[in-house]
């Protein structure tokens, strides 16, 4: 009889424990479902350097570039491509190349109304992406057996195209326009101080 009472008490206690556990679980999951999730985003910035600049933009060149890159799987230990394993991506870039001078021009006074202005070598000052449509993935496709081929790194493709080195071709292509822009810039600057000023220009190569 004592054993039966002990068994019943133990069983009732166990049922209470299970019941409390079920209630707590329902409360926790119900609270999680109906309670909004809180997001905590943090951002840290460090100023690495501050330097004075004498940059002058003489020409803005608006550019649209279509870049294509393809990856192929190759036979191990060779560079021989395997047929039907190509993955290709085509992107369209819209940006502005800023061309000009990064050093101060040298100004020599010849007489009261005459100056010689020597401009340093032209350089790529920077890149400005188009505000409305800077980058567009035009097409991304893979051939029948391309599942094992690595995807094209479009981020790297964009970065390489936007490097200053890639824009140096425009320095030669638009040199005459930059010469005209530089002359106009300094003429307006000096004319505001002296209407009768005469300027002679020299350009470093």
CSV table of C-alpha atoms in Angstrom, one decimal:
chain,number,residue,atom,x,y,z
A,1,UNK,CA,0.0,0.0,0.0
A,2,UNK,CA,2.8,2.4,0.9
A,3,UNK,CA,4.5,1.5,-2.3
A,4,UNK,CA,1.4,2.4,-4.4
A,5,UNK,CA,1.1,5.7,-2.6
A,6,UNK,CA,4.7,6.5,-3.3
A,7,UNK,CA,4.3,5.5,-6.9
A,8,UNK,CA,1.2,7.8,-7.3
A,9,UNK,CA,3.0,10.7,-5.6
A,10,UNK,CA,6.0,10.3,-7.9
A,11,UNK,CA,3.8,10.0,-11.0
A,12,UNK,CA,1.9,13.2,-10.1
A,13,UNK,CA,5.1,15.1,-9.4
A,14,UNK,CA,6.5,14.0,-12.8
A,15,UNK,CA,3.3,15.1,-14.5
A,16,UNK,CA,3.6,18.5,-12.9
A,17,UNK,CA,7.2,18.8,-14.1
A,18,UNK,CA,6.2,17.9,-17.6
A,19,UNK,CA,3.2,20.2,-17.6
A,20,UNK,CA,5.3,23.2,-16.4
A,21,UNK,CA,8.0,22.4,-19.0
A,22,UNK,CA,5.3,22.4,-21.8
A,23,UNK,CA,3.9,25.7,-20.6
A,24,UNK,CA,7.3,27.3,-20.5
A,25,UNK,CA,8.1,26.0,-24.0
A,26,UNK,CA,4.8,27.3,-25.4
A,27,UNK,CA,5.4,30.7,-23.7
A,28,UNK,CA,8.9,31.0,-25.1
A,29,UNK,CA,8.1,30.0,-28.7
A,30,UNK,CA,4.9,32.0,-28.7
A,31,UNK,CA,6.8,35.1,-27.4
A,32,UNK,CA,9.5,34.6,-30.1
A,33,UNK,CA,6.9,34.3,-32.9
A,34,UNK,CA,4.9,37.4,-32.0
A,35,UNK,CA,7.7,39.6,-30.6
A,36,UNK,CA,9.5,41.7,-33.2
A,37,UNK,CA,13.2,40.9,-33.7
A,38,UNK,CA,15.6,43.6,-32.6
A,39,UNK,CA,18.6,44.2,-34.9
A,40,UNK,CA,21.8,45.8,-33.7
A,41,UNK,CA,24.1,47.2,-36.3
A,42,UNK,CA,27.4,48.9,-35.5
A,43,UNK,CA,29.8,50.7,-37.7
A,44,UNK,CA,33.4,51.8,-37.0
A,45,UNK,CA,35.4,54.2,-39.1
A,46,UNK,CA,39.1,55.2,-38.7
A,47,UNK,CA,40.6,58.2,-40.4
A,48,UNK,CA,43.9,56.9,-41.7
A,49,UNK,CA,45.3,60.2,-43.0
A,50,UNK,CA,44.5,63.8,-44.0
A,51,UNK,CA,46.5,65.6,-46.6
A,52,UNK,CA,46.3,68.8,-48.4
A,53,UNK,CA,45.7,68.4,-52.2
A,54,UNK,CA,46.3,70.7,-55.1
A,55,UNK,CA,44.2,68.7,-57.5
A,56,UNK,CA,42.4,70.4,-60.4
A,57,UNK,CA,40.0,68.6,-62.6
A,58,UNK,CA,40.3,69.7,-66.2
A,59,UNK,CA,38.1,67.1,-67.9
A,60,UNK,CA,35.3,64.8,-66.9
A,61,UNK,CA,35.0,61.8,-69.3
A,62,UNK,CA,31.6,59.9,-69.1
A,63,UNK,CA,32.2,56.3,-70.0
A,64,UNK,CA,30.0,53.3,-70.5
A,65,UNK,CA,31.9,50.0,-70.6
A,66,UNK,CA,30.7,46.5,-71.4
A,67,UNK,CA,33.0,43.9,-69.7
A,68,UNK,CA,32.8,40.1,-70.4
A,69,UNK,CA,34.6,37.5,-68.4
A,70,UNK,CA,34.4,33.7,-68.8
A,71,UNK,CA,35.7,30.8,-66.6
A,72,UNK,CA,36.3,27.2,-67.8
A,73,UNK,CA,37.2,24.0,-66.0
A,74,UNK,CA,40.5,22.6,-67.2
A,75,UNK,CA,42.0,19.2,-67.4
A,76,UNK,CA,44.0,18.7,-64.2
A,77,UNK,CA,47.6,19.9,-64.3
A,78,UNK,CA,47.1,21.5,-67.7
A,79,UNK,CA,45.6,24.7,-69.1
A,80,UNK,CA,43.4,22.8,-71.6
A,81,UNK,CA,39.8,23.8,-71.3
A,82,UNK,CA,37.0,21.1,-71.0
A,83,UNK,CA,34.2,21.6,-73.5
A,84,UNK,CA,30.8,22.8,-72.2
A,85,UNK,CA,32.1,23.9,-68.8
A,86,UNK,CA,32.2,27.6,-69.5
A,87,UNK,CA,30.5,30.1,-67.1
A,88,UNK,CA,30.2,33.7,-68.4
A,89,UNK,CA,29.2,37.1,-67.0
A,90,UNK,CA,28.6,40.3,-68.8
A,91,UNK,CA,28.4,43.6,-66.9
A,92,UNK,CA,27.7,47.2,-67.9
A,93,UNK,CA,29.6,49.9,-66.1
A,94,UNK,CA,28.7,53.6,-66.2
A,95,UNK,CA,31.2,56.0,-64.6
A,96,UNK,CA,33.1,59.2,-65.0
A,97,UNK,CA,36.9,59.5,-65.2
A,98,UNK,CA,38.2,62.7,-63.7
A,99,UNK,CA,41.4,63.9,-65.5
A,100,UNK,CA,43.6,66.8,-64.6
A,101,UNK,CA,46.6,67.8,-62.5
A,102,UNK,CA,47.6,66.7,-58.9
A,103,UNK,CA,50.4,69.1,-58.4
A,104,UNK,CA,50.3,72.9,-58.4
A,105,UNK,CA,51.1,74.7,-61.7
A,106,UNK,CA,54.4,76.6,-61.8
A,107,UNK,CA,53.8,80.4,-62.4
A,108,UNK,CA,56.7,82.6,-63.5
A,109,UNK,CA,56.3,86.4,-63.8
A,110,UNK,CA,57.8,87.7,-67.1
A,111,UNK,CA,56.6,91.3,-66.6
A,112,UNK,CA,53.9,93.2,-64.9
A,113,UNK,CA,51.3,92.0,-67.4
A,114,UNK,CA,52.9,88.8,-68.6
A,115,UNK,CA,53.2,85.3,-67.0
A,116,UNK,CA,54.4,81.8,-68.0
A,117,UNK,CA,52.4,79.0,-66.6
A,118,UNK,CA,53.9,75.5,-66.6
A,119,UNK,CA,51.4,72.7,-66.0
A,120,UNK,CA,52.6,69.4,-64.6
A,121,UNK,CA,51.9,66.0,-66.2
A,122,UNK,CA,48.3,65.1,-66.5
A,123,UNK,CA,47.0,62.3,-64.3
A,124,UNK,CA,43.9,60.4,-63.5
A,125,UNK,CA,42.5,62.2,-60.4
A,126,UNK,CA,39.7,59.7,-59.6
A,127,UNK,CA,36.6,57.8,-60.6
A,128,UNK,CA,33.0,58.7,-60.0
A,129,UNK,CA,30.3,56.0,-60.5
A,130,UNK,CA,27.1,57.0,-62.2
A,131,UNK,CA,24.5,57.8,-59.5
A,132,UNK,CA,21.5,56.2,-61.3
A,133,UNK,CA,23.0,53.1,-62.9
A,134,UNK,CA,26.6,52.5,-61.9
A,135,UNK,CA,26.7,48.8,-62.4
A,136,UNK,CA,24.4,46.3,-64.1
A,137,UNK,CA,24.8,42.5,-64.4
A,138,UNK,CA,23.6,42.2,-68.0
A,139,UNK,CA,23.9,38.4,-68.3
A,140,UNK,CA,25.2,35.5,-66.3
A,141,UNK,CA,25.1,32.0,-67.8
A,142,UNK,CA,26.7,28.6,-67.7
A,143,UNK,CA,27.0,25.8,-70.2
A,144,UNK,CA,25.7,22.2,-69.7
A,145,UNK,CA,28.7,20.9,-67.7
A,146,UNK,CA,29.6,24.1,-65.9
A,147,UNK,CA,28.3,23.1,-62.4
A,148,UNK,CA,31.9,22.5,-61.2
A,149,UNK,CA,33.3,25.7,-62.8
A,150,UNK,CA,33.9,28.6,-60.4
A,151,UNK,CA,31.6,31.6,-60.8
A,152,UNK,CA,32.9,34.8,-62.3
A,153,UNK,CA,34.1,37.2,-59.7
A,154,UNK,CA,32.1,40.3,-61.0
A,155,UNK,CA,33.3,42.4,-58.0
A,156,UNK,CA,36.9,41.9,-59.1
A,157,UNK,CA,36.0,42.5,-62.7
A,158,UNK,CA,34.5,45.9,-61.7
A,159,UNK,CA,37.5,46.8,-59.5
A,160,UNK,CA,40.0,46.1,-62.2
A,161,UNK,CA,38.1,48.1,-64.8
A,162,UNK,CA,37.8,51.1,-62.5
A,163,UNK,CA,41.5,51.2,-61.5
A,164,UNK,CA,43.4,54.4,-62.4
A,165,UNK,CA,45.8,52.4,-64.5
A,166,UNK,CA,43.0,51.4,-66.8
A,167,UNK,CA,42.0,55.1,-67.3
A,168,UNK,CA,45.4,56.4,-68.4
A,169,UNK,CA,44.6,55.7,-72.1
A,170,UNK,CA,42.2,58.7,-71.9
A,171,UNK,CA,45.0,61.0,-70.9
A,172,UNK,CA,46.6,60.6,-74.3
A,173,UNK,CA,43.3,60.5,-76.2
A,174,UNK,CA,41.9,63.8,-74.7
A,175,UNK,CA,45.2,65.7,-74.2
A,176,UNK,CA,44.2,68.5,-76.5
A,177,UNK,CA,40.9,69.0,-74.7
A,178,UNK,CA,42.7,69.1,-71.4
A,179,UNK,CA,45.2,71.7,-72.8
A,180,UNK,CA,42.2,73.9,-73.9
A,181,UNK,CA,40.5,73.5,-70.5
A,182,UNK,CA,43.7,74.4,-68.6
A,183,UNK,CA,44.2,77.5,-70.7
A,184,UNK,CA,40.6,78.6,-70.1
A,185,UNK,CA,40.8,78.0,-66.4
A,186,UNK,CA,43.9,80.1,-65.9
A,187,UNK,CA,42.8,82.8,-68.2
A,188,UNK,CA,39.6,83.3,-66.3
A,189,UNK,CA,41.5,83.2,-63.0
A,190,UNK,CA,44.1,85.9,-64.1
A,191,UNK,CA,41.7,88.0,-66.1
A,192,UNK,CA,39.6,88.5,-62.9
A,193,UNK,CA,42.7,90.2,-61.4
A,194,UNK,CA,44.1,91.9,-64.5
A,195,UNK,CA,42.2,92.5,-67.7
A,196,UNK,CA,45.4,93.1,-69.7
A,197,UNK,CA,47.3,90.1,-68.6
A,198,UNK,CA,49.1,87.9,-71.2
A,199,UNK,CA,49.7,84.2,-70.5
A,200,UNK,CA,52.1,81.8,-72.1
A,201,UNK,CA,51.5,78.1,-71.4
A,202,UNK,CA,53.9,75.2,-71.2
A,203,UNK,CA,52.9,71.5,-70.7
A,204,UNK,CA,55.1,68.9,-69.1
A,205,UNK,CA,55.1,65.5,-70.8
